[in-house]
Amino acid sequence: MSPSLRLSLPSLALSALLAATASGAPSGPAPRFGTPGAGRGELRSPVAVAPTRDRVYVADFDNDRVQVFTREGEPLLEWGGTGSGNGRFRGPAGIAIGVDGSVYVTDLYNHRIQKFTAGGEFVSGWSMGGDDVSPCGIALGPQDRVYVTDLENGRVSAWSSGGTPLVSWGMRGHGHGELFEPWGIAVDASGDVLVADHGNHRVQSFSSEGEYRGEWGETGFGDSQLVGPMGLAMGRDGSVYLTDLVGDRVRRFTREGTLVSLYRRAETEVTVPSLALDPNGELVLAEMSQNQWTRLPVIAAASAASVPAEFALRPIVQMLGGGPVTLQLAIPSPGTLGAEIFSLDGRRVFTVPSAGCEAGDRRITWDTRTDEGRRAPAGLYFVRVQFHDGVRTITRSGRIVVLR
């Protein structure tokens, strides 16, 4: 039997913080399917789902198999079993369906990708390159490209549908374009790639060839903040659906990372490592800790997010050991927003010019360089943010410690 999938928890008192975030009215129940076990229709640590119009494919991780259900939860077929031969698995961790119905599965501890027919017949497979590679998330893009995340090495690789290597990028780290335990992955119709950068608590964006396009996300338990993002899916309208280690919520963001809506579930002690959009307009979620999978109407996850009651500078997020500094702001109405950072002796070090903004959660990231482009020396700095709503100007201040 394969060992249980390891979740990388942040170095915080996670259980206490999770309990503190379990407030707010749940948005209602959702249909759940599966029971714990190894029999037909039973699941042990389901970590990924891939729905079609009438089926749901589930990566049944600890049972080393793929199971297929109807949308109503009736088991249809299964294949796999523990082993390293063709069609066998040692930890199926990700699953994706091609336009021709082919099923692609990341085989974590066998360090490979396997391809099957819709009925589970083995078609082909290929190695990811060695025993130190940990293939996890998988997504299909234009021109039959297969994109895979590598948990261990912080990389993304793209392959042809037959297993020919095309391009790879990334390395284990915390900088722009670097990844730390990349989990979920999604590709849009143009080939742009989004990656759930689990260990860095952010989402990063790349071109189809791996060119770094940007990132968003701040560490924390607020409605728009991230704690170990895992499940990632993109809608046709560009919406990004996301789950993280705060398992009682499913959120919808814009492509640029602005929170649009939050669906809070009744269960708080749930781990949701994967979600996917099906052609019927519903979200399908893998509930690993519950040994179930769930259907959730997108309309439920698209309810309006709350608007902050007043302008506020929330706790400032800094990476341990240095790196960018993120200001998290609550904006109560449309207006203009700007910021200034000062040294202890009162010299202005960095300026964010005032610009228009909409209501909601917003962020400003300082890469710790001065207006002249030099690295700011280590030490204590003060930040002042100003919001003008058309009638009055409101100022908030805070402190930043730059580490080198």
mmCIF file of N, CA and C in Angstrom, residues 13-122:
data_model
loop_
_atom_site.group_PDB
_atom_site.id
_atom_site.type_symbol
_atom_site.label_atom_id
_atom_site.label_comp_id
_atom_site.label_asym_id
_atom_site.label_seq_id
_atom_site.Cartn_x
_atom_site.Cartn_y
_atom_site.Cartn_z
ATOM 1 N N ALA A 13 0.633 27.663 14.291
ATOM 2 C CA ALA A 13 -0.274 26.840 15.091
ATOM 3 C C ALA A 13 -1.549 26.669 14.279
ATOM 4 N N LEU A 14 -1.478 25.767 13.295
ATOM 5 C CA LEU A 14 -2.516 25.693 12.272
ATOM 6 C C LEU A 14 -3.882 25.360 12.850
ATOM 7 N N SER A 15 -3.951 24.373 13.732
ATOM 8 C CA SER A 15 -5.267 23.953 14.215
ATOM 9 C C SER A 15 -5.969 25.080 14.957
ATOM 10 N N ALA A 16 -5.228 25.846 15.766
ATOM 11 C CA ALA A 16 -5.839 26.941 16.503
ATOM 12 C C ALA A 16 -6.314 28.033 15.560
ATOM 13 N N LEU A 17 -5.493 28.336 14.527
ATOM 14 C CA LEU A 17 -5.870 29.376 13.587
ATOM 15 C C LEU A 17 -7.061 28.954 12.741
ATOM 16 N N LEU A 18 -7.088 27.684 12.369
ATOM 17 C CA LEU A 18 -8.241 27.200 11.613
ATOM 18 C C LEU A 18 -9.518 27.338 12.422
ATOM 19 N N ALA A 19 -9.451 27.006 13.703
ATOM 20 C CA ALA A 19 -10.628 27.127 14.553
ATOM 21 C C ALA A 19 -11.090 28.571 14.629
ATOM 22 N N ALA A 20 -10.130 29.498 14.627
ATOM 23 C CA ALA A 20 -10.471 30.913 14.725
ATOM 24 C C ALA A 20 -11.114 31.432 13.456
ATOM 25 N N THR A 21 -10.944 30.751 12.323
ATOM 26 C CA THR A 21 -11.499 31.230 11.060
ATOM 27 C C THR A 21 -12.805 30.536 10.701
ATOM 28 N N ALA A 22 -13.319 29.704 11.554
ATOM 29 C CA ALA A 22 -14.505 28.926 11.227
ATOM 30 C C ALA A 22 -15.788 29.694 11.492
ATOM 31 N N SER A 23 -15.713 31.025 11.555
ATOM 32 C CA SER A 23 -16.893 31.829 11.780
ATOM 33 C C SER A 23 -17.611 32.081 10.467
ATOM 34 N N GLY A 24 -18.815 32.631 10.563
ATOM 35 C CA GLY A 24 -19.572 32.927 9.357
ATOM 36 C C GLY A 24 -20.563 31.820 9.062
ATOM 37 N N ALA A 25 -21.701 32.183 8.507
ATOM 38 C CA ALA A 25 -22.740 31.198 8.240
ATOM 39 C C ALA A 25 -22.371 30.330 7.060
ATOM 40 N N PRO A 26 -22.508 29.018 7.171
ATOM 41 C CA PRO A 26 -22.247 28.158 6.021
ATOM 42 C C PRO A 26 -23.225 28.469 4.906
ATOM 43 N N SER A 27 -22.798 28.197 3.689
ATOM 44 C CA SER A 27 -23.636 28.513 2.529
ATOM 45 C C SER A 27 -24.521 27.348 2.104
ATOM 46 N N GLY A 28 -24.569 26.283 2.904
ATOM 47 C CA GLY A 28 -25.483 25.207 2.600
ATOM 48 C C GLY A 28 -24.782 23.915 2.255
ATOM 49 N N PRO A 29 -25.521 22.792 2.331
ATOM 50 C CA PRO A 29 -24.924 21.487 2.060
ATOM 51 C C PRO A 29 -24.740 21.240 0.572
ATOM 52 N N ALA A 30 -23.883 20.298 0.247
ATOM 53 C CA ALA A 30 -23.672 19.879 -1.127
ATOM 54 C C ALA A 30 -23.713 18.361 -1.158
ATOM 55 N N PRO A 31 -24.156 17.750 -2.270
ATOM 56 C CA PRO A 31 -24.214 16.289 -2.330
ATOM 57 C C PRO A 31 -22.820 15.683 -2.260
ATOM 58 N N ARG A 32 -22.670 14.604 -1.454
ATOM 59 C CA ARG A 32 -21.379 13.953 -1.255
ATOM 60 C C ARG A 32 -21.496 12.482 -1.604
ATOM 61 N N PHE A 33 -20.386 11.948 -2.152
ATOM 62 C CA PHE A 33 -20.408 10.576 -2.628
ATOM 63 C C PHE A 33 -19.140 9.859 -2.171
ATOM 64 N N GLY A 34 -19.300 8.573 -1.870
ATOM 65 C CA GLY A 34 -18.173 7.760 -1.443
ATOM 66 C C GLY A 34 -18.172 7.537 0.054
ATOM 67 N N THR A 35 -17.634 6.413 0.464
ATOM 68 C CA THR A 35 -17.450 6.082 1.871
ATOM 69 C C THR A 35 -16.036 5.536 2.042
ATOM 70 N N PRO A 36 -15.489 5.577 3.269
ATOM 71 C CA PRO A 36 -14.120 5.077 3.471
ATOM 72 C C PRO A 36 -14.026 3.569 3.232
ATOM 73 N N GLY A 37 -12.962 3.148 2.599
ATOM 74 C CA GLY A 37 -12.746 1.719 2.395
ATOM 75 C C GLY A 37 -12.032 1.423 1.100
ATOM 76 N N ALA A 38 -11.898 0.126 0.823
ATOM 77 C CA ALA A 38 -11.180 -0.322 -0.370
ATOM 78 C C ALA A 38 -12.082 -1.070 -1.342
ATOM 79 N N GLY A 39 -13.381 -1.156 -1.046
ATOM 80 C CA GLY A 39 -14.307 -1.861 -1.919
ATOM 81 C C GLY A 39 -14.770 -1.002 -3.078
ATOM 82 N N ARG A 40 -15.640 -1.544 -3.869
ATOM 83 C CA ARG A 40 -16.176 -0.837 -5.030
ATOM 84 C C ARG A 40 -16.919 0.415 -4.572
ATOM 85 N N GLY A 41 -16.565 1.541 -5.124
ATOM 86 C CA GLY A 41 -17.207 2.793 -4.763
ATOM 87 C C GLY A 41 -16.695 3.414 -3.479
ATOM 88 N N GLU A 42 -15.786 2.724 -2.780
ATOM 89 C CA GLU A 42 -15.211 3.253 -1.553
ATOM 90 C C GLU A 42 -13.872 3.936 -1.863
ATOM 91 N N LEU A 43 -13.483 4.872 -1.003
ATOM 92 C CA LEU A 43 -12.311 5.705 -1.269
ATOM 93 C C LEU A 43 -11.409 5.787 -0.047
ATOM 94 N N ARG A 44 -10.118 5.904 -0.335
ATOM 95 C CA ARG A 44 -9.129 6.176 0.706
ATOM 96 C C ARG A 44 -8.185 7.260 0.200
ATOM 97 N N SER A 45 -8.368 8.457 0.751
ATOM 98 C CA SER A 45 -7.587 9.637 0.367
ATOM 99 C C SER A 45 -7.744 9.999 -1.110
ATOM 100 N N PRO A 46 -8.947 10.299 -1.564
ATOM 101 C CA PRO A 46 -9.097 10.798 -2.942
ATOM 102 C C PRO A 46 -8.458 12.183 -3.050
ATOM 103 N N VAL A 47 -7.505 12.339 -3.966
ATOM 104 C CA VAL A 47 -6.760 13.594 -4.020
ATOM 105 C C VAL A 47 -7.020 14.401 -5.284
ATOM 106 N N ALA A 48 -7.685 13.824 -6.271
ATOM 107 C CA ALA A 48 -7.921 14.575 -7.503
ATOM 108 C C ALA A 48 -9.180 14.062 -8.191
ATOM 109 N N VAL A 49 -9.869 14.970 -8.896
ATOM 110 C CA VAL A 49 -11.077 14.637 -9.635
ATOM 111 C C VAL A 49 -10.991 15.233 -11.030
ATOM 112 N N ALA A 50 -11.652 14.555 -11.983
ATOM 113 C CA ALA A 50 -11.730 15.054 -13.359
ATOM 114 C C ALA A 50 -13.111 14.696 -13.899
ATOM 115 N N PRO A 51 -14.033 15.651 -13.958
ATOM 116 C CA PRO A 51 -15.388 15.358 -14.424
ATOM 117 C C PRO A 51 -15.540 15.505 -15.929
ATOM 118 N N THR A 52 -16.444 14.707 -16.513
ATOM 119 C CA THR A 52 -16.932 14.910 -17.870
ATOM 120 C C THR A 52 -18.416 15.231 -17.754
ATOM 121 N N ARG A 53 -19.122 15.216 -18.873
ATOM 122 C CA ARG A 53 -20.534 15.580 -18.794
ATOM 123 C C ARG A 53 -21.349 14.583 -17.981
ATOM 124 N N ASP A 54 -20.973 13.306 -18.021
ATOM 125 C CA ASP A 54 -21.775 12.310 -17.308
ATOM 126 C C ASP A 54 -20.965 11.426 -16.368
ATOM 127 N N ARG A 55 -19.668 11.715 -16.222
ATOM 128 C CA ARG A 55 -18.826 10.884 -15.360
ATOM 129 C C ARG A 55 -17.936 11.753 -14.480
ATOM 130 N N VAL A 56 -17.463 11.155 -13.376
ATOM 131 C CA VAL A 56 -16.456 11.784 -12.525
ATOM 132 C C VAL A 56 -15.352 10.762 -12.286
ATOM 133 N N TYR A 57 -14.134 11.098 -12.722
ATOM 134 C CA TYR A 57 -12.963 10.251 -12.520
ATOM 135 C C TYR A 57 -12.256 10.709 -11.242
ATOM 136 N N VAL A 58 -11.911 9.764 -10.385
ATOM 137 C CA VAL A 58 -11.319 10.084 -9.077
ATOM 138 C C VAL A 58 -9.992 9.354 -8.922
ATOM 139 N N ALA A 59 -8.943 10.096 -8.554
ATOM 140 C CA ALA A 59 -7.651 9.492 -8.212
ATOM 141 C C ALA A 59 -7.723 9.029 -6.757
ATOM 142 N N ASP A 60 -7.897 7.732 -6.563
ATOM 143 C CA ASP A 60 -8.093 7.116 -5.244
ATOM 144 C C ASP A 60 -6.708 6.754 -4.693
ATOM 145 N N PHE A 61 -6.047 7.739 -4.075
ATOM 146 C CA PHE A 61 -4.619 7.703 -3.813
ATOM 147 C C PHE A 61 -4.166 6.483 -3.001
ATOM 148 N N ASP A 62 -4.726 6.293 -1.827
ATOM 149 C CA ASP A 62 -4.246 5.219 -0.958
ATOM 150 C C ASP A 62 -4.730 3.835 -1.383
ATOM 151 N N ASN A 63 -5.690 3.783 -2.291
ATOM 152 C CA ASN A 63 -6.078 2.497 -2.882
ATOM 153 C C ASN A 63 -5.352 2.219 -4.196
ATOM 154 N N ASP A 64 -4.481 3.127 -4.613
ATOM 155 C CA ASP A 64 -3.679 2.951 -5.830
ATOM 156 C C ASP A 64 -4.526 2.576 -7.041
ATOM 157 N N ARG A 65 -5.566 3.363 -7.267
ATOM 158 C CA ARG A 65 -6.440 3.062 -8.404
ATOM 159 C C ARG A 65 -7.166 4.329 -8.848
ATOM 160 N N VAL A 66 -7.783 4.230 -10.013
ATOM 161 C CA VAL A 66 -8.710 5.241 -10.504
ATOM 162 C C VAL A 66 -10.103 4.654 -10.434
ATOM 163 N N GLN A 67 -11.037 5.419 -9.889
ATOM 164 C CA GLN A 67 -12.440 5.004 -9.876
ATOM 165 C C GLN A 67 -13.271 5.981 -10.700
ATOM 166 N N VAL A 68 -14.295 5.463 -11.327
ATOM 167 C CA VAL A 68 -15.178 6.262 -12.169
ATOM 168 C C VAL A 68 -16.598 6.130 -11.639
ATOM 169 N N PHE A 69 -17.262 7.281 -11.473
ATOM 170 C CA PHE A 69 -18.623 7.339 -10.947
ATOM 171 C C PHE A 69 -19.530 8.064 -11.940
ATOM 172 N N THR A 70 -20.835 7.820 -11.820
ATOM 173 C CA THR A 70 -21.791 8.696 -12.472
ATOM 174 C C THR A 70 -21.824 10.010 -11.699
ATOM 175 N N ARG A 71 -22.446 11.025 -12.262
ATOM 176 C CA ARG A 71 -22.573 12.298 -11.549
ATOM 177 C C ARG A 71 -23.394 12.162 -10.283
ATOM 178 N N GLU A 72 -24.218 11.102 -10.217
ATOM 179 C CA GLU A 72 -25.045 10.860 -9.038
ATOM 180 C C GLU A 72 -24.344 9.969 -8.018
ATOM 181 N N GLY A 73 -23.066 9.617 -8.296
ATOM 182 C CA GLY A 73 -22.285 8.874 -7.312
ATOM 183 C C GLY A 73 -22.306 7.375 -7.433
ATOM 184 N N GLU A 74 -22.911 6.838 -8.480
ATOM 185 C CA GLU A 74 -22.916 5.386 -8.650
ATOM 186 C C GLU A 74 -21.589 4.933 -9.256
ATOM 187 N N PRO A 75 -20.910 3.956 -8.651
ATOM 188 C CA PRO A 75 -19.634 3.484 -9.208
ATOM 189 C C PRO A 75 -19.846 2.764 -10.536
ATOM 190 N N LEU A 76 -19.012 3.094 -11.528
ATOM 191 C CA LEU A 76 -19.110 2.490 -12.852
ATOM 192 C C LEU A 76 -17.985 1.496 -13.108
ATOM 193 N N LEU A 77 -16.759 1.904 -12.864
ATOM 194 C CA LEU A 77 -15.613 1.024 -13.117
ATOM 195 C C LEU A 77 -14.413 1.513 -12.334
ATOM 196 N N GLU A 78 -13.379 0.701 -12.302
ATOM 197 C CA GLU A 78 -12.136 1.061 -11.632
ATOM 198 C C GLU A 78 -10.992 0.334 -12.320
ATOM 199 N N TRP A 79 -9.787 0.882 -12.167
ATOM 200 C CA TRP A 79 -8.610 0.166 -12.668
ATOM 201 C C TRP A 79 -7.383 0.586 -11.859
ATOM 202 N N GLY A 80 -6.371 -0.239 -11.942
ATOM 203 C CA GLY A 80 -5.130 0.047 -11.233
ATOM 204 C C GLY A 80 -4.749 -1.072 -10.291
ATOM 205 N N GLY A 81 -4.343 -0.705 -9.077
ATOM 206 C CA GLY A 81 -3.806 -1.643 -8.112
ATOM 207 C C GLY A 81 -2.349 -1.305 -7.840
ATOM 208 N N THR A 82 -1.856 -1.699 -6.690
ATOM 209 C CA THR A 82 -0.507 -1.331 -6.273
ATOM 210 C C THR A 82 0.550 -2.048 -7.103
ATOM 211 N N GLY A 83 1.515 -1.276 -7.618
ATOM 212 C CA GLY A 83 2.596 -1.859 -8.397
ATOM 213 C C GLY A 83 3.237 -0.832 -9.297
ATOM 214 N N SER A 84 4.243 -1.264 -10.033
ATOM 215 C CA SER A 84 4.957 -0.370 -10.933
ATOM 216 C C SER A 84 4.869 -0.792 -12.395
ATOM 217 N N GLY A 85 4.097 -1.831 -12.692
ATOM 218 C CA GLY A 85 3.898 -2.235 -14.076
ATOM 219 C C GLY A 85 2.923 -1.319 -14.779
ATOM 220 N N ASN A 86 2.762 -1.521 -16.086
ATOM 221 C CA ASN A 86 1.810 -0.723 -16.845
ATOM 222 C C ASN A 86 0.412 -0.849 -16.268
ATOM 223 N N GLY A 87 -0.230 0.285 -16.042
ATOM 224 C CA GLY A 87 -1.586 0.277 -15.515
ATOM 225 C C GLY A 87 -1.679 0.169 -14.013
ATOM 226 N N ARG A 88 -0.556 -0.011 -13.344
ATOM 227 C CA ARG A 88 -0.530 -0.049 -11.880
ATOM 228 C C ARG A 88 -0.079 1.308 -11.338
ATOM 229 N N PHE A 89 -0.341 1.535 -10.034
ATOM 230 C CA PHE A 89 -0.007 2.831 -9.438
ATOM 231 C C PHE A 89 0.666 2.657 -8.084
ATOM 232 N N ARG A 90 1.436 3.683 -7.755
ATOM 233 C CA ARG A 90 1.917 3.881 -6.396
ATOM 234 C C ARG A 90 1.666 5.348 -6.047
ATOM 235 N N GLY A 91 0.404 5.630 -5.751
ATOM 236 C CA GLY A 91 0.013 6.994 -5.423
ATOM 237 C C GLY A 91 -0.451 7.816 -6.600
ATOM 238 N N PRO A 92 -1.596 7.476 -7.233
ATOM 239 C CA PRO A 92 -2.138 8.351 -8.288
ATOM 240 C C PRO A 92 -2.559 9.688 -7.677
ATOM 241 N N ALA A 93 -1.921 10.778 -8.122
ATOM 242 C CA ALA A 93 -2.093 12.064 -7.439
ATOM 243 C C ALA A 93 -2.818 13.117 -8.253
ATOM 244 N N GLY A 94 -2.832 13.008 -9.563
ATOM 245 C CA GLY A 94 -3.501 13.984 -10.408
ATOM 246 C C GLY A 94 -4.152 13.292 -11.580
ATOM 247 N N ILE A 95 -5.220 13.890 -12.109
ATOM 248 C CA ILE A 95 -5.945 13.243 -13.195
ATOM 249 C C ILE A 95 -6.532 14.315 -14.109
ATOM 250 N N ALA A 96 -6.494 14.067 -15.431
ATOM 251 C CA ALA A 96 -7.030 15.011 -16.410
ATOM 252 C C ALA A 96 -7.579 14.236 -17.592
ATOM 253 N N ILE A 97 -8.586 14.809 -18.242
ATOM 254 C CA ILE A 97 -9.265 14.157 -19.364
ATOM 255 C C ILE A 97 -8.992 14.940 -20.642
ATOM 256 N N GLY A 98 -8.524 14.248 -21.688
ATOM 257 C CA GLY A 98 -8.280 14.880 -22.972
ATOM 258 C C GLY A 98 -9.550 15.074 -23.766
ATOM 259 N N VAL A 99 -9.468 15.842 -24.852
ATOM 260 C CA VAL A 99 -10.650 16.101 -25.675
ATOM 261 C C VAL A 99 -11.148 14.828 -26.349
ATOM 262 N N ASP A 100 -10.262 13.836 -26.524
ATOM 263 C CA ASP A 100 -10.676 12.572 -27.122
ATOM 264 C C ASP A 100 -11.113 11.552 -26.073
ATOM 265 N N GLY A 101 -11.206 11.981 -24.813
ATOM 266 C CA GLY A 101 -11.622 11.090 -23.734
ATOM 267 C C GLY A 101 -10.483 10.357 -23.050
ATOM 268 N N SER A 102 -9.250 10.548 -23.535
ATOM 269 C CA SER A 102 -8.106 9.896 -22.892
ATOM 270 C C SER A 102 -7.953 10.390 -21.455
ATOM 271 N N VAL A 103 -7.483 9.494 -20.582
ATOM 272 C CA VAL A 103 -7.323 9.809 -19.163
ATOM 273 C C VAL A 103 -5.829 9.811 -18.833
ATOM 274 N N TYR A 104 -5.327 10.934 -18.340
ATOM 275 C CA TYR A 104 -3.922 11.073 -17.955
ATOM 276 C C TYR A 104 -3.837 11.100 -16.430
ATOM 277 N N VAL A 105 -2.902 10.334 -15.865
ATOM 278 C CA VAL A 105 -2.781 10.206 -14.413
ATOM 279 C C VAL A 105 -1.323 10.398 -14.007
ATOM 280 N N THR A 106 -1.081 11.264 -13.021
ATOM 281 C CA THR A 106 0.257 11.366 -12.443
ATOM 282 C C THR A 106 0.416 10.268 -11.398
ATOM 283 N N ASP A 107 1.485 9.499 -11.528
ATOM 284 C CA ASP A 107 1.759 8.339 -10.674
ATOM 285 C C ASP A 107 2.917 8.733 -9.758
ATOM 286 N N LEU A 108 2.592 9.299 -8.588
ATOM 287 C CA LEU A 108 3.553 10.028 -7.764
ATOM 288 C C LEU A 108 4.808 9.229 -7.427
ATOM 289 N N TYR A 109 4.636 8.089 -6.777
ATOM 290 C CA TYR A 109 5.796 7.346 -6.285
ATOM 291 C C TYR A 109 6.429 6.447 -7.342
ATOM 292 N N ASN A 110 5.781 6.307 -8.495
ATOM 293 C CA ASN A 110 6.443 5.684 -9.645
ATOM 294 C C ASN A 110 7.090 6.732 -10.544
ATOM 295 N N HIS A 111 6.940 8.018 -10.209
ATOM 296 C CA HIS A 111 7.635 9.119 -10.876
ATOM 297 C C HIS A 111 7.332 9.161 -12.377
ATOM 298 N N ARG A 112 6.050 9.008 -12.724
ATOM 299 C CA ARG A 112 5.709 8.924 -14.143
ATOM 300 C C ARG A 112 4.296 9.414 -14.415
ATOM 301 N N ILE A 113 3.985 9.506 -15.701
ATOM 302 C CA ILE A 113 2.640 9.800 -16.186
ATOM 303 C C ILE A 113 2.136 8.567 -16.920
ATOM 304 N N GLN A 114 0.857 8.224 -16.726
ATOM 305 C CA GLN A 114 0.256 7.133 -17.488
ATOM 306 C C GLN A 114 -0.983 7.650 -18.218
ATOM 307 N N LYS A 115 -1.198 7.075 -19.411
ATOM 308 C CA LYS A 115 -2.329 7.474 -20.252
ATOM 309 C C LYS A 115 -3.199 6.251 -20.511
ATOM 310 N N PHE A 116 -4.532 6.452 -20.396
ATOM 311 C CA PHE A 116 -5.496 5.367 -20.548
ATOM 312 C C PHE A 116 -6.630 5.797 -21.474
ATOM 313 N N THR A 117 -7.361 4.809 -21.959
ATOM 314 C CA THR A 117 -8.621 5.111 -22.633
ATOM 315 C C THR A 117 -9.655 5.497 -21.580
ATOM 316 N N ALA A 118 -10.795 5.999 -22.039
ATOM 317 C CA ALA A 118 -11.866 6.368 -21.102
ATOM 318 C C ALA A 118 -12.350 5.172 -20.297
ATOM 319 N N GLY A 119 -12.139 3.961 -20.826
ATOM 320 C CA GLY A 119 -12.555 2.752 -20.122
ATOM 321 C C GLY A 119 -11.467 2.132 -19.271
ATOM 322 N N GLY A 120 -10.302 2.772 -19.200
ATOM 323 C CA GLY A 120 -9.258 2.291 -18.317
ATOM 324 C C GLY A 120 -8.212 1.401 -18.943
ATOM 325 N N GLU A 121 -8.214 1.250 -20.262
ATOM 326 C CA GLU A 121 -7.186 0.440 -20.912
ATOM 327 C C GLU A 121 -5.896 1.248 -21.034
ATOM 328 N N PHE A 122 -4.783 0.633 -20.655
ATOM 329 C CA PHE A 122 -3.497 1.303 -20.710
ATOM 330 C C PHE A 122 -3.115 1.625 -22.156
#
